[in-house]
Short mmCIF file of N, CA, C and O in Angstrom, two decimals:
data_model
loop_
_atom_site.label_atom_id
_atom_site.label_comp_id
_atom_site.label_asym_id
_atom_site.label_seq_id
_atom_site.Cartn_x
_atom_site.Cartn_y
_atom_site.Cartn_z
N ARG A 27 169.00 16.68 98.87
CA ARG A 27 168.91 15.42 99.60
C ARG A 27 168.14 14.41 98.76
O ARG A 27 167.14 14.76 98.16
N ILE A 28 168.64 13.20 98.76
CA ILE A 28 167.97 12.14 98.01
C ILE A 28 168.19 10.81 98.73
O ILE A 28 169.26 10.58 99.31
N VAL A 29 167.19 9.97 98.72
CA VAL A 29 167.29 8.66 99.35
C VAL A 29 167.64 7.65 98.27
O VAL A 29 167.04 7.62 97.20
N ILE A 30 168.62 6.81 98.57
CA ILE A 30 169.02 5.74 97.65
C ILE A 30 167.94 4.67 97.69
O ILE A 30 167.64 4.12 98.75
N LYS A 31 167.37 4.37 96.54
CA LYS A 31 166.28 3.39 96.50
C LYS A 31 166.62 2.12 95.72
O LYS A 31 165.90 1.14 95.83
N ASN A 32 167.69 2.14 94.92
CA ASN A 32 168.01 0.93 94.18
C ASN A 32 168.65 -0.12 95.09
O ASN A 32 169.22 0.21 96.12
N LYS A 33 168.51 -1.38 94.72
CA LYS A 33 168.92 -2.51 95.57
C LYS A 33 170.38 -2.46 96.02
O LYS A 33 170.65 -2.77 97.17
N ILE A 34 171.29 -2.10 95.13
CA ILE A 34 172.71 -2.21 95.47
C ILE A 34 173.35 -0.90 95.92
O ILE A 34 174.53 -0.87 96.23
N GLY A 35 172.59 0.17 96.00
CA GLY A 35 173.15 1.44 96.46
C GLY A 35 174.14 2.01 95.44
O GLY A 35 174.07 1.71 94.25
N LEU A 36 175.07 2.82 95.93
CA LEU A 36 176.08 3.41 95.04
C LEU A 36 177.34 2.56 95.04
O LEU A 36 178.39 2.95 95.54
N HIS A 37 177.23 1.36 94.51
CA HIS A 37 178.35 0.45 94.44
C HIS A 37 178.57 0.01 93.00
O HIS A 37 177.64 0.02 92.19
N ALA A 38 179.77 -0.40 92.68
CA ALA A 38 180.15 -0.97 91.38
C ALA A 38 179.61 -0.18 90.19
O ALA A 38 180.04 0.94 89.95
N ARG A 39 178.69 -0.74 89.45
CA ARG A 39 178.21 -0.12 88.22
C ARG A 39 177.59 1.26 88.46
O ARG A 39 177.94 2.22 87.77
N PRO A 40 176.68 1.42 89.43
CA PRO A 40 176.13 2.76 89.66
C PRO A 40 177.20 3.78 90.01
O PRO A 40 177.14 4.93 89.55
N ALA A 41 178.18 3.40 90.79
CA ALA A 41 179.26 4.32 91.16
C ALA A 41 180.07 4.72 89.93
O ALA A 41 180.42 5.89 89.76
N ALA A 42 180.35 3.77 89.06
CA ALA A 42 181.10 4.07 87.83
C ALA A 42 180.32 5.04 86.94
O ALA A 42 180.90 5.98 86.37
N LEU A 43 179.03 4.82 86.82
CA LEU A 43 178.20 5.73 86.02
C LEU A 43 178.13 7.11 86.65
O LEU A 43 178.13 8.12 85.95
N PHE A 44 178.09 7.15 87.97
CA PHE A 44 178.05 8.42 88.70
C PHE A 44 179.33 9.22 88.43
O PHE A 44 179.28 10.41 88.14
N VAL A 45 180.48 8.55 88.51
CA VAL A 45 181.78 9.20 88.26
C VAL A 45 181.87 9.70 86.82
O VAL A 45 182.32 10.81 86.56
N LYS A 46 181.41 8.88 85.90
CA LYS A 46 181.44 9.27 84.48
C LYS A 46 180.60 10.52 84.25
O LYS A 46 181.04 11.46 83.58
N LYS A 47 179.40 10.55 84.81
CA LYS A 47 178.52 11.71 84.65
C LYS A 47 179.12 12.95 85.34
O LYS A 47 179.11 14.04 84.79
N ALA A 48 179.67 12.78 86.53
CA ALA A 48 180.27 13.90 87.26
C ALA A 48 181.43 14.51 86.49
O ALA A 48 181.64 15.73 86.50
N GLY A 49 182.16 13.67 85.77
CA GLY A 49 183.30 14.14 84.98
C GLY A 49 182.91 15.03 83.81
O GLY A 49 183.77 15.70 83.23
N GLU A 50 181.64 15.05 83.47
CA GLU A 50 181.17 15.90 82.37
C GLU A 50 181.04 17.37 82.78
O GLU A 50 180.81 18.22 81.94
N PHE A 51 181.21 17.66 84.07
CA PHE A 51 181.00 19.01 84.57
C PHE A 51 182.28 19.59 85.15
O PHE A 51 183.12 18.87 85.68
N ASP A 52 182.39 20.91 85.05
CA ASP A 52 183.54 21.61 85.61
C ASP A 52 183.41 21.78 87.12
O ASP A 52 184.40 21.87 87.83
N SER A 53 182.20 21.83 87.61
CA SER A 53 181.94 22.06 89.03
C SER A 53 182.47 20.94 89.91
O SER A 53 182.56 19.78 89.49
N GLU A 54 182.76 21.31 91.14
CA GLU A 54 183.09 20.32 92.16
C GLU A 54 181.77 19.69 92.60
O GLU A 54 180.78 20.39 92.81
N ILE A 55 181.75 18.37 92.71
CA ILE A 55 180.53 17.66 93.12
C ILE A 55 180.90 16.77 94.30
O ILE A 55 181.78 15.91 94.19
N ILE A 56 180.23 17.02 95.40
CA ILE A 56 180.51 16.28 96.64
C ILE A 56 179.25 15.53 97.06
O ILE A 56 178.15 16.07 97.02
N ILE A 57 179.43 14.29 97.49
CA ILE A 57 178.34 13.49 98.04
C ILE A 57 178.59 13.39 99.54
O ILE A 57 179.69 13.04 99.96
N LYS A 58 177.56 13.68 100.31
CA LYS A 58 177.68 13.61 101.76
C LYS A 58 176.72 12.55 102.29
O LYS A 58 175.57 12.49 101.88
N LYS A 59 177.24 11.70 103.17
CA LYS A 59 176.42 10.71 103.87
C LYS A 59 176.81 10.79 105.33
O LYS A 59 177.92 10.43 105.71
N GLY A 60 175.89 11.33 106.13
CA GLY A 60 176.23 11.54 107.53
C GLY A 60 177.37 12.53 107.64
O GLY A 60 177.34 13.60 107.04
N ARG A 61 178.41 12.16 108.35
CA ARG A 61 179.57 13.03 108.53
C ARG A 61 180.64 12.80 107.47
O ARG A 61 181.67 13.46 107.48
N HIS A 62 180.40 11.88 106.56
CA HIS A 62 181.40 11.54 105.56
C HIS A 62 181.10 12.21 104.22
O HIS A 62 179.95 12.41 103.87
N GLU A 63 182.17 12.55 103.50
CA GLU A 63 182.03 13.18 102.19
C GLU A 63 182.86 12.42 101.17
O GLU A 63 183.88 11.82 101.49
N ALA A 64 182.40 12.48 99.91
CA ALA A 64 183.12 11.83 98.82
C ALA A 64 183.15 12.75 97.61
O ALA A 64 182.16 13.41 97.32
N ASN A 65 184.26 12.73 96.92
CA ASN A 65 184.38 13.44 95.66
C ASN A 65 183.64 12.59 94.61
O ASN A 65 184.00 11.45 94.37
N ALA A 66 182.64 13.17 93.97
CA ALA A 66 181.83 12.41 93.01
C ALA A 66 182.61 12.03 91.75
O ALA A 66 182.12 11.25 90.95
N LYS A 67 183.80 12.56 91.59
CA LYS A 67 184.61 12.23 90.42
C LYS A 67 185.63 11.14 90.73
O LYS A 67 186.47 10.82 89.90
N SER A 68 185.51 10.53 91.92
CA SER A 68 186.42 9.46 92.34
C SER A 68 185.62 8.22 92.73
O SER A 68 184.90 8.22 93.73
N ILE A 69 185.75 7.15 91.95
CA ILE A 69 185.00 5.93 92.24
C ILE A 69 185.37 5.34 93.60
O ILE A 69 184.50 4.86 94.33
N ILE A 70 186.63 5.42 93.96
CA ILE A 70 187.07 4.88 95.26
C ILE A 70 186.42 5.66 96.39
O ILE A 70 185.95 5.10 97.37
N SER A 71 186.38 6.97 96.23
CA SER A 71 185.78 7.84 97.24
C SER A 71 184.28 7.54 97.40
O SER A 71 183.77 7.43 98.52
N ILE A 72 183.58 7.36 96.29
CA ILE A 72 182.15 7.06 96.34
C ILE A 72 181.90 5.70 96.99
O ILE A 72 181.05 5.55 97.86
N MET A 73 182.65 4.70 96.57
CA MET A 73 182.44 3.36 97.11
C MET A 73 182.78 3.29 98.59
O MET A 73 182.17 2.53 99.34
N ALA A 74 183.74 4.12 99.02
CA ALA A 74 184.12 4.15 100.44
C ALA A 74 182.98 4.69 101.31
O ALA A 74 182.91 4.37 102.50
N LEU A 75 182.09 5.48 100.73
CA LEU A 75 180.93 5.97 101.49
C LEU A 75 180.02 4.83 101.92
O LEU A 75 179.38 4.89 102.96
N GLY A 76 179.94 3.81 101.09
CA GLY A 76 179.07 2.67 101.40
C GLY A 76 177.60 3.03 101.43
O GLY A 76 176.86 2.54 102.27
N ALA A 77 177.17 3.91 100.53
CA ALA A 77 175.76 4.32 100.49
C ALA A 77 174.91 3.16 99.99
O ALA A 77 175.08 2.69 98.87
N THR A 78 173.99 2.71 100.84
CA THR A 78 173.16 1.56 100.51
C THR A 78 171.69 1.96 100.43
O THR A 78 171.31 3.07 100.80
N LYS A 79 170.89 1.02 99.99
CA LYS A 79 169.45 1.26 99.84
C LYS A 79 168.85 1.79 101.14
O LYS A 79 169.11 1.27 102.21
N GLY A 80 168.04 2.83 100.99
CA GLY A 80 167.35 3.42 102.13
C GLY A 80 168.09 4.54 102.82
O GLY A 80 167.52 5.25 103.65
N GLU A 81 169.36 4.73 102.49
CA GLU A 81 170.14 5.79 103.12
C GLU A 81 169.98 7.11 102.36
O GLU A 81 169.81 7.11 101.15
N GLU A 82 170.06 8.19 103.11
CA GLU A 82 169.95 9.52 102.51
C GLU A 82 171.34 10.09 102.25
O GLU A 82 172.22 9.97 103.09
N ILE A 83 171.51 10.66 101.08
CA ILE A 83 172.75 11.35 100.75
C ILE A 83 172.40 12.79 100.37
O ILE A 83 171.26 13.09 100.03
N VAL A 84 173.39 13.63 100.45
CA VAL A 84 173.26 15.02 100.02
C VAL A 84 174.28 15.23 98.91
O VAL A 84 175.44 14.85 99.04
N ILE A 85 173.82 15.81 97.82
CA ILE A 85 174.73 16.13 96.71
C ILE A 85 174.93 17.63 96.72
O ILE A 85 173.96 18.39 96.66
N ALA A 86 176.17 18.05 96.82
CA ALA A 86 176.51 19.48 96.83
C ALA A 86 177.38 19.78 95.62
O ALA A 86 178.31 19.03 95.32
N THR A 87 177.07 20.87 94.94
CA THR A 87 177.85 21.26 93.77
C THR A 87 178.33 22.70 93.95
O THR A 87 177.66 23.52 94.58
N LYS A 88 179.50 22.98 93.38
CA LYS A 88 180.05 24.33 93.46
C LYS A 88 180.87 24.59 92.21
O LYS A 88 181.81 23.86 91.92
N GLY A 89 180.47 25.61 91.45
CA GLY A 89 181.23 25.96 90.26
C GLY A 89 180.36 26.58 89.20
O GLY A 89 179.18 26.87 89.42
N SER A 90 180.95 26.74 88.03
CA SER A 90 180.30 27.48 86.94
C SER A 90 179.04 26.79 86.40
O SER A 90 178.14 27.46 85.91
N ASP A 91 178.98 25.48 86.48
CA ASP A 91 177.82 24.75 85.97
C ASP A 91 177.13 23.93 87.07
O ASP A 91 176.57 22.87 86.82
N GLU A 92 177.15 24.47 88.29
CA GLU A 92 176.66 23.73 89.46
C GLU A 92 175.19 23.33 89.36
O GLU A 92 174.84 22.23 89.79
N GLU A 93 174.35 24.19 88.82
CA GLU A 93 172.93 23.84 88.74
C GLU A 93 172.69 22.68 87.77
O GLU A 93 171.95 21.76 88.07
N LYS A 94 173.35 22.74 86.62
CA LYS A 94 173.21 21.64 85.64
C LYS A 94 173.78 20.35 86.20
O LYS A 94 173.25 19.27 85.99
N ALA A 95 174.91 20.47 86.91
CA ALA A 95 175.54 19.29 87.50
C ALA A 95 174.63 18.63 88.53
O ALA A 95 174.44 17.41 88.50
N LEU A 96 174.05 19.43 89.41
CA LEU A 96 173.16 18.89 90.43
C LEU A 96 171.95 18.21 89.81
O LEU A 96 171.60 17.08 90.18
N GLU A 97 171.36 18.86 88.84
CA GLU A 97 170.19 18.29 88.16
C GLU A 97 170.53 16.96 87.50
O GLU A 97 169.79 15.98 87.62
N ALA A 98 171.68 16.90 86.83
CA ALA A 98 172.09 15.67 86.14
C ALA A 98 172.37 14.54 87.12
O ALA A 98 172.01 13.39 86.86
N MET A 99 172.99 14.85 88.25
CA MET A 99 173.33 13.81 89.21
C MET A 99 172.06 13.24 89.87
O MET A 99 171.94 12.04 90.07
N VAL A 100 171.10 14.10 90.17
CA VAL A 100 169.83 13.64 90.75
C VAL A 100 169.09 12.77 89.74
O VAL A 100 168.58 11.70 90.08
N GLU A 101 169.05 13.22 88.49
CA GLU A 101 168.39 12.43 87.44
C GLU A 101 169.03 11.06 87.30
O GLU A 101 168.34 10.06 87.12
N LEU A 102 170.35 11.01 87.39
CA LEU A 102 171.05 9.74 87.26
C LEU A 102 170.67 8.80 88.41
O LEU A 102 170.36 7.63 88.17
N ILE A 103 170.68 9.29 89.63
CA ILE A 103 170.31 8.45 90.77
C ILE A 103 168.87 7.96 90.63
O ILE A 103 168.57 6.80 90.88
N GLU A 104 167.99 8.83 90.18
CA GLU A 104 166.60 8.43 89.99
C GLU A 104 166.48 7.37 88.88
O GLU A 104 165.63 6.50 88.96
N SER A 105 167.34 7.43 87.88
CA SER A 105 167.29 6.43 86.81
C SER A 105 167.71 5.05 87.32
O SER A 105 167.24 4.03 86.83
N PHE A 106 168.61 5.01 88.32
CA PHE A 106 169.01 3.72 88.90
C PHE A 106 167.81 3.05 89.55
O PHE A 106 167.66 1.84 89.51
N GLU A 107 166.96 3.86 90.17
CA GLU A 107 165.78 3.33 90.86
C GLU A 107 164.83 2.64 89.89
O GLU A 107 164.17 1.68 90.24
N LYS A 108 164.77 3.13 88.66
CA LYS A 108 163.86 2.56 87.66
C LYS A 108 164.35 1.22 87.13
O LYS A 108 163.60 0.47 86.55
N GLU A 109 165.64 0.94 87.33
CA GLU A 109 166.22 -0.31 86.83
C GLU A 109 165.90 -1.50 87.71
O GLU A 109 166.01 -2.63 87.29
N ASP A 110 165.52 -1.25 88.95
CA ASP A 110 165.24 -2.37 89.87
C ASP A 110 163.97 -3.10 89.51
O ASP A 110 163.06 -2.63 88.98
#
């Protein structure tokens, strides 16, 4: 679980970077916000979530490199926070 802290949430540039990073892994990466889920390798899916500042998301990974994938995705979201 992680709270989105950057001003624009997971939209436009952050979503594109998220998809690019997710594509580096073989594992399935899912972002959950409330009852909705998004494939982290699909920019349209991520943007449809509408994750904005202050909202909590859950990142779930499943596959051969799931631990590395989860760690990388959390680090990426935390790096967005430093840009504000």
